[in-house]
Short mmCIF file of C-alpha atoms and ligand atoms in Angstrom, two decimals:
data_model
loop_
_atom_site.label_atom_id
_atom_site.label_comp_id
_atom_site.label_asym_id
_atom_site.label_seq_id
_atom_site.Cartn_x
_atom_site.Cartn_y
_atom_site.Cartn_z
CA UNK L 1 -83.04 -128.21 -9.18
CA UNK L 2 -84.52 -124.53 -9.36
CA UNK L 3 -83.08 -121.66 -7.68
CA UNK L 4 -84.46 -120.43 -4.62
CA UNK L 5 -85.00 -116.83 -4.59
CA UNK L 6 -84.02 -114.83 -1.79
CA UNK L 7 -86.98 -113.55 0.24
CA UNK L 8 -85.71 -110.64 2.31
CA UNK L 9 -82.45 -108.31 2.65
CA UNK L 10 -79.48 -110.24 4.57
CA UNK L 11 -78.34 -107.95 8.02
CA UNK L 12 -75.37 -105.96 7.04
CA UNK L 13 -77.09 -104.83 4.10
CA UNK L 14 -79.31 -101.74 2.97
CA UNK L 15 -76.96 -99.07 3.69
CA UNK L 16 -78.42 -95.23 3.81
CA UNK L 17 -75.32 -94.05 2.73
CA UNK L 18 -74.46 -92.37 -0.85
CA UNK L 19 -70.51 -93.72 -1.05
CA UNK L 20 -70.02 -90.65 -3.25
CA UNK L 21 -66.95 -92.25 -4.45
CA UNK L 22 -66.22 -89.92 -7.19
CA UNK L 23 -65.52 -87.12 -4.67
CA UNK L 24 -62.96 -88.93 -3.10
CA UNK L 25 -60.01 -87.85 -5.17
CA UNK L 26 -61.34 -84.31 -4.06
CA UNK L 27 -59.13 -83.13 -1.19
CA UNK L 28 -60.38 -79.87 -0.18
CA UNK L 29 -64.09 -81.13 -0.70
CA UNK L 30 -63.16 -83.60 1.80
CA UNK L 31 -61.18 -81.38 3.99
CA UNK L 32 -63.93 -79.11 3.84
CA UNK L 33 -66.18 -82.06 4.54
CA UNK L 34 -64.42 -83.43 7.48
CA UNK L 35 -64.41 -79.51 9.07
CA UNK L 36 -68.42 -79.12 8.75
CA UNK L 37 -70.10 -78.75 12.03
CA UNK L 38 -72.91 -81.07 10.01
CA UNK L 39 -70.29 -84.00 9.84
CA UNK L 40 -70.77 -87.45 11.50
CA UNK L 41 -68.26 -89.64 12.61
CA UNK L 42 -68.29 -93.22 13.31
CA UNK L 43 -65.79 -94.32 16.11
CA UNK L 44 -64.38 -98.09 16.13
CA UNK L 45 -62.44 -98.59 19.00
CA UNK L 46 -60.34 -102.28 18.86
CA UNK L 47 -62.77 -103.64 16.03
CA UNK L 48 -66.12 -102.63 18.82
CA UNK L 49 -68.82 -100.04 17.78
CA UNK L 50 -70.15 -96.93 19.97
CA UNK L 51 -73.62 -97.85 21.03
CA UNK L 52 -76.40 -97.11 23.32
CA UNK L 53 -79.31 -99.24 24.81
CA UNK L 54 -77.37 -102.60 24.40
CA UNK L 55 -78.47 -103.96 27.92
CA UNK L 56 -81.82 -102.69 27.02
CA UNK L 57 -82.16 -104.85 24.15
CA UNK L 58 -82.43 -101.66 22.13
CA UNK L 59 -78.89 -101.00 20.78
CA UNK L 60 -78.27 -97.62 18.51
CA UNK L 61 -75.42 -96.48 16.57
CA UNK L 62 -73.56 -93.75 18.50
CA UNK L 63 -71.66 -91.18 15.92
CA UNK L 64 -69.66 -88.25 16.81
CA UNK L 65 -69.36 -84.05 15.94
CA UNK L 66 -65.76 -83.62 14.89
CA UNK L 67 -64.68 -81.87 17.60
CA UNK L 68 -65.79 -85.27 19.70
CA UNK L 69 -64.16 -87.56 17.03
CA UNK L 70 -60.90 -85.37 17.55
CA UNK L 71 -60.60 -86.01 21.21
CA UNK L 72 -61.19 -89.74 20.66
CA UNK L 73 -58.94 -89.85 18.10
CA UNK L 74 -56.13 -88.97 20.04
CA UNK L 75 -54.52 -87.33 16.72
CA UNK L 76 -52.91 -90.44 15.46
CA UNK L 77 -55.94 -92.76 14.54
CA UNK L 78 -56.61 -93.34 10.51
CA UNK L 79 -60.07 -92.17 9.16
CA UNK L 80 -61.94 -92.37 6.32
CA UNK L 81 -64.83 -90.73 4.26
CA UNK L 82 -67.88 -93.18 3.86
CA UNK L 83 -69.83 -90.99 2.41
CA UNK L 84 -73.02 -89.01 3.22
CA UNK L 85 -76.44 -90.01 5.22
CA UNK L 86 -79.33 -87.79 4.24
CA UNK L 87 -76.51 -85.08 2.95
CA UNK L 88 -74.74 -85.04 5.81
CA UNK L 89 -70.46 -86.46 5.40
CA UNK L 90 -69.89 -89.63 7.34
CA UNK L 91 -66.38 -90.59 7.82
CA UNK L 92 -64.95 -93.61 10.14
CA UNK L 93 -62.22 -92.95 12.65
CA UNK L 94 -60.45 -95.41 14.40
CA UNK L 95 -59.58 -94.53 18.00
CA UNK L 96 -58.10 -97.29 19.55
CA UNK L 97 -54.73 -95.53 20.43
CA UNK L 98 -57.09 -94.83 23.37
CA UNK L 99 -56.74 -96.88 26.40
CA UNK L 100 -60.04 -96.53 26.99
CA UNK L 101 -61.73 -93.51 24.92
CA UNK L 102 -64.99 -93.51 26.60
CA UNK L 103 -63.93 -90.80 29.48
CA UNK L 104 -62.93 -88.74 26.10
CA UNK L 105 -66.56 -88.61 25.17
CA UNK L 106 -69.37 -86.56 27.07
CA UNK L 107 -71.06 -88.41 30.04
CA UNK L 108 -73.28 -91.43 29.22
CA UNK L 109 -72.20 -91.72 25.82
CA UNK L 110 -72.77 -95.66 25.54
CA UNK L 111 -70.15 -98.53 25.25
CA UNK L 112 -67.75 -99.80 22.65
CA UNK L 113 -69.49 -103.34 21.57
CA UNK L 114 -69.35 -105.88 19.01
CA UNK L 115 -71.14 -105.28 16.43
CA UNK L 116 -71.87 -109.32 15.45
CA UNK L 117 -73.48 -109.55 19.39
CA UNK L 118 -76.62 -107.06 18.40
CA UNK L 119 -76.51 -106.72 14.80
CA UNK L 120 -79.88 -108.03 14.22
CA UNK L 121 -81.60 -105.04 16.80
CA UNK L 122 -80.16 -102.69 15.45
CA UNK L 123 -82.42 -100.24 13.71
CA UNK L 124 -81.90 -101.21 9.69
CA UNK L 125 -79.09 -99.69 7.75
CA UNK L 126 -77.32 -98.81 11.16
CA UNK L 127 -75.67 -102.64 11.14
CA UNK L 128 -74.84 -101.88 7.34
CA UNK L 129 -72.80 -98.21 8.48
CA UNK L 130 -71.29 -100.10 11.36
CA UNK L 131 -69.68 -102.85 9.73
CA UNK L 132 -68.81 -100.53 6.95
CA UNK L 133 -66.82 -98.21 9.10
CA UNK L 134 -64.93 -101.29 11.35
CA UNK L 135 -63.99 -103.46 8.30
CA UNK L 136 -62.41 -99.90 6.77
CA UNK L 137 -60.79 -99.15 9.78
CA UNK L 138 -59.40 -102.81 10.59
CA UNK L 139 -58.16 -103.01 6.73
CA UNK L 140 -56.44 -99.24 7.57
CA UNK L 141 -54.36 -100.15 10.58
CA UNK L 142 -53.24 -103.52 9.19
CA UNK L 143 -52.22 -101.59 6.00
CA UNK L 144 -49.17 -98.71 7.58
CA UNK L 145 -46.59 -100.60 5.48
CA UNK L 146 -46.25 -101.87 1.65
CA UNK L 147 -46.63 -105.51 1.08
CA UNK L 148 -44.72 -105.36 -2.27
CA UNK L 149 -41.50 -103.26 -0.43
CA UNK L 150 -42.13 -102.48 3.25
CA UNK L 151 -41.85 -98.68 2.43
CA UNK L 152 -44.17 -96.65 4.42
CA UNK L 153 -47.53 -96.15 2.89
CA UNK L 154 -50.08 -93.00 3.15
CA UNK L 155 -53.54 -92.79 2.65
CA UNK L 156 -55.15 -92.07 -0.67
CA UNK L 157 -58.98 -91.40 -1.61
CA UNK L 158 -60.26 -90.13 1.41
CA UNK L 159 -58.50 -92.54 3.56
CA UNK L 160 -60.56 -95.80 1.29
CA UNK L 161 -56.95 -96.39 -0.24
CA UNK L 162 -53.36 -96.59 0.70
CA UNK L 163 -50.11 -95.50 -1.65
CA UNK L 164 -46.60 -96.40 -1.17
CA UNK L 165 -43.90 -93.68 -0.22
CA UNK L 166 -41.07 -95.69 -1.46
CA UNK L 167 -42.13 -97.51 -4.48
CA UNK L 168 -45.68 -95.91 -5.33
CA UNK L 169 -47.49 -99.11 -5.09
CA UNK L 170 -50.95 -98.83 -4.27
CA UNK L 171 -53.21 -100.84 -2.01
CA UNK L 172 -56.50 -101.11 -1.42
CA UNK L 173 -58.90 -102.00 0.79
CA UNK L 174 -59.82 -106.53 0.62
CA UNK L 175 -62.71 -108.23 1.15
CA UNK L 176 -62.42 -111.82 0.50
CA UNK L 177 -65.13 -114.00 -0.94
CA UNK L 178 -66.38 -117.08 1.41
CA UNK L 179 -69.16 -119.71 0.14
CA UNK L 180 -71.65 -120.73 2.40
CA UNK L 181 -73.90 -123.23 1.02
CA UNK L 182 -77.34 -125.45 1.86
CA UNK L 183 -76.44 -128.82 0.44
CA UNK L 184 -79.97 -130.63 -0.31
CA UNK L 185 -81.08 -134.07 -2.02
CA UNK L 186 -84.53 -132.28 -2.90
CA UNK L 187 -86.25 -133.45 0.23
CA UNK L 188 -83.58 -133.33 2.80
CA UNK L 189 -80.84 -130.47 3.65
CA UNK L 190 -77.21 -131.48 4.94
CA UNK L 191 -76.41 -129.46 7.89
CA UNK L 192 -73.11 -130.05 9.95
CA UNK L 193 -72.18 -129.48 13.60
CA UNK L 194 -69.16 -127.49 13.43
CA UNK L 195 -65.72 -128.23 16.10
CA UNK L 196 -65.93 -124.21 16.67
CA UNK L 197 -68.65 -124.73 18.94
CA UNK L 198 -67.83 -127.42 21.19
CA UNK L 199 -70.36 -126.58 23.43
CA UNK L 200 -73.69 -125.52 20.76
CA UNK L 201 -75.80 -128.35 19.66
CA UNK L 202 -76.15 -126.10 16.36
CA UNK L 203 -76.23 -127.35 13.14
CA UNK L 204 -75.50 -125.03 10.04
CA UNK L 205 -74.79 -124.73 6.47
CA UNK L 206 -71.07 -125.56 5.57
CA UNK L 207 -68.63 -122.51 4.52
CA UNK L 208 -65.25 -122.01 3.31
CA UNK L 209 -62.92 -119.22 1.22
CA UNK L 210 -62.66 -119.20 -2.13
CA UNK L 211 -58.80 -120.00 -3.23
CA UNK L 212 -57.31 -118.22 -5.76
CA UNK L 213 -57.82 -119.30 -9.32
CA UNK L 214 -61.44 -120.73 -8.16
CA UNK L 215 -64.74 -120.22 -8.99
CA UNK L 216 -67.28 -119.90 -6.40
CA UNK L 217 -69.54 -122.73 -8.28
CA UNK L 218 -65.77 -124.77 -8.01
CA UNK L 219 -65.35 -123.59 -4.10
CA UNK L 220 -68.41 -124.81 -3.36
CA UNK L 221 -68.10 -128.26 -4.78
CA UNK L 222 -64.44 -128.42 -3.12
CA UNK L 223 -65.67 -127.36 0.38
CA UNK L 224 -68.34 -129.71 0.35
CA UNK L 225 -66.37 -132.43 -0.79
CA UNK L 226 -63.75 -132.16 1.96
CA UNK L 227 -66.12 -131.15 4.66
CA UNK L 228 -68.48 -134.03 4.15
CA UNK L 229 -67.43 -136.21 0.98
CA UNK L 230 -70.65 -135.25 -0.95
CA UNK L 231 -70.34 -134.88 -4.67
CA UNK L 232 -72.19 -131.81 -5.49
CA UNK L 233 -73.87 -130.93 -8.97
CA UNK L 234 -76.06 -128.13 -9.65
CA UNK L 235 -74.73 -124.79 -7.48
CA UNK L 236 -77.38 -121.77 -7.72
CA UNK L 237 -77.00 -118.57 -6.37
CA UNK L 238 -79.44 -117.45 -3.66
CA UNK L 239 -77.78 -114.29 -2.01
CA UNK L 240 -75.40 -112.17 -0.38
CA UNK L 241 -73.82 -110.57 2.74
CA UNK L 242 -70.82 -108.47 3.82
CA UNK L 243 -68.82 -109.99 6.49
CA UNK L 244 -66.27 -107.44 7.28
CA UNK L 245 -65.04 -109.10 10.37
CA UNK L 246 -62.88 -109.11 9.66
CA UNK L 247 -62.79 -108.76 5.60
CA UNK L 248 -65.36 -111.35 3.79
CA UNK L 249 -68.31 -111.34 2.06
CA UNK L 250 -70.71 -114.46 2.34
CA UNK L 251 -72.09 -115.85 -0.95
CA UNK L 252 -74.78 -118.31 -0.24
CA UNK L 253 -75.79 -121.15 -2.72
CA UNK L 254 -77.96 -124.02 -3.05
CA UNK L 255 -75.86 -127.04 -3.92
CA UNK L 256 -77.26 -130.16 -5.32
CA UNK L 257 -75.96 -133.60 -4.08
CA UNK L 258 -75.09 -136.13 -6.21
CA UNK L 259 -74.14 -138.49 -3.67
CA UNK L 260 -75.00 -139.46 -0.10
CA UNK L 261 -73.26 -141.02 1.89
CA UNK L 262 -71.16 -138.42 4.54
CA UNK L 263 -67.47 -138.73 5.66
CA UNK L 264 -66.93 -136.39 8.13
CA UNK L 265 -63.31 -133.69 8.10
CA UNK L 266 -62.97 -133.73 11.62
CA UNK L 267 -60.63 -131.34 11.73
CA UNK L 268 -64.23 -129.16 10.38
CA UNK L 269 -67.14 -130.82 12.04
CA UNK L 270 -67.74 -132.97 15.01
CA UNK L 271 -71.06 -134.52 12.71
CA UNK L 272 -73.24 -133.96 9.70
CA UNK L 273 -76.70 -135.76 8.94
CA UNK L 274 -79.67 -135.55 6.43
CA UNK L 275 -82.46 -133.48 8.17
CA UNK L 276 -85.88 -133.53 6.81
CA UNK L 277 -87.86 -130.36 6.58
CA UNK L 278 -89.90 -132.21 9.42
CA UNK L 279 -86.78 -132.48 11.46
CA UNK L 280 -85.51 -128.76 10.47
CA UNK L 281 -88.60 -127.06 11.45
CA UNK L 282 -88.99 -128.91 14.84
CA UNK L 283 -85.78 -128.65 15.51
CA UNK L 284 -85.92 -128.54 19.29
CA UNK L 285 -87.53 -131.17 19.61
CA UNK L 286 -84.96 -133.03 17.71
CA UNK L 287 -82.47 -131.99 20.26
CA UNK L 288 -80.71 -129.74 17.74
CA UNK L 289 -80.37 -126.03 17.22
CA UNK L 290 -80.39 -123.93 14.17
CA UNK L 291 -77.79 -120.63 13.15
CA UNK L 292 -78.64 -117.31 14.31
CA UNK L 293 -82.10 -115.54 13.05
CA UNK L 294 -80.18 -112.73 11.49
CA UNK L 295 -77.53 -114.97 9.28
CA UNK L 296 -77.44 -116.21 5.80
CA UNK L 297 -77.05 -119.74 6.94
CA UNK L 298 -80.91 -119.38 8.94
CA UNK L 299 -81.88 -117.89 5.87
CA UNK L 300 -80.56 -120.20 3.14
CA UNK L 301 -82.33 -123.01 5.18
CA UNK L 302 -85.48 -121.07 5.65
CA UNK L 303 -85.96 -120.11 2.25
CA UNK L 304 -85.18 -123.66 1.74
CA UNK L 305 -87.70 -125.07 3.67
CA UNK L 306 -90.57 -122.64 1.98
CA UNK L 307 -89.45 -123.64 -1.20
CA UNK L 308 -91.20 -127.19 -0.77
ZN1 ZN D 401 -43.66 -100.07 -1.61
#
């Protein structure tokens, strides 16, 4: 089995911003930073992104002056540097001490909405920034207390850390690795039909977190195994893509099956088959749907299906 390179960026990715992270330590450059009339804000309100032209079909990232982000802010919300977008200082701020912040903002200044629901319209890079700013922000008001003591905790780096007050612990922000994997005998793919979606006739990839003390070639093989009872050899890489929803990264793989016959979790899945690339491609008129355009699932089985 050969690896299957990937053939275009994943959504989420491609970020404009320069993280600067070595200027995070700096206090007054930051302070200075988060003053500047030049300084760009990205609200998250309850995990949901500022945006306008969603019921247009042409969503656009909505960010804030400082004096805006202040009001929204209602001075209690945790924020964070990102870092800077053609030179200009981006920082996250959550705002959802707000009942509802939108009468904060000037007239006709969009709608809080999740991000996942328009992602792929977005214009590129502005999904990237978005996700960036609401995994921050979720990790940040999750993260008021120490795990190791239950001291209260204070932000560090430009808000992209936390630090204990009692016992000087430090935290930072997580972002927990997931497998998602195209399972293939060569000429057919193993997709499964998941119990999440009762109501979908969609087939995907499988998926599952990596445990600790795993690697993601072991994950994979585990996952599969329990999800379908397929003995998987050969795992190779294909790509990437930040999940932040609320703290994951995807890593998608091509796995080789060594075996064939499937037994079902189904506590997981309602069903898996063997499609064909025949059956994949005219899906519909196999009475079965396929992930989401914009997701590394459509695109491990796309690449997949060119690779023949
Ligand atoms: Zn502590």
């Amino acid at each position: 089995m050969l690896s299957i390179p990937a053939s275009r960026p994943n959504a989420y990715t491609g970020s404009p911003l320069d993280r600067a992270s070595g200027r995070r330590e700096d206090t007054e450059f930051i302070a200075a930073c988060a003053a500047s009339p030049e300084a760009l804000y990205v609200p998250v309100w309850r995990s949901r992104s500022l945006m306008r032209g969603v019921e247009e079909g042409r969503p656009e990232a909505l960010l804030l002056s400082p004096a805006a982000a202040e009001a929204v802010r209602m001075a209690g919300g945790p924020w964070a540097f990102l870092g800077f977008w053609e030179g200009r200082p981006v920082f996250a701020v959550d705002c959802s001490a707000a009942e509802d912040p939108l009468p904060l903002l000037p007239e006709g200044f969009g709608a809080f909405t999740d991000l996942r629901a328009v992602a792929g319209l977005l214009p590129a890079g502005e999904a990237s920034v978005l996700a960036h700013a609401r995994g921050l922000m979720h990790w940040r008001v999750r993260h008021r207390f120490c795990g190791v003591c239950g001291g209260v905790c204070e932000p560090r780096s430009a808000g992209n850390a936390m630090a204990c007050t009692a016992c000087g612990a430090q935290h930072f922000p997580r972002t927990d690795p997931a497998v998602i994997m195209l399972v293939t005998d060569g000429a057919r793919a193993l997709l499964g039909h998941s119990v999440r979606f009762p109501n979908s006739t969609m087939y995907s990839t499988l998926a599952g977190f990596v445990e600790p003390g795993e690697s993601l070639e072991e994950a994979v093989r585990r996952e599969v195994a329990e999800e379908v009872g397929v003995a998987v050899g050969e795992v190779h890489y294909h790509s990437s893509q930040p999940w932040p929803f609320p703290a994951s990264i995807m890593l998608g793989f091509h796995a080789e099956a060594l075996s064939d016959a499937i037994t079902i979790d189904p506590e997981e899945l309602r069903d898996a088959r063997w499609f064909s690339r025949d059956e994949i491609r005219n899906h519909e008129r196999h009475g079965f749907g396929l992930p989401r355009a914009d997701s590394i699932a459509r695109r491990l089985i796309e690449d997949w299906l060119e690779s023949a």
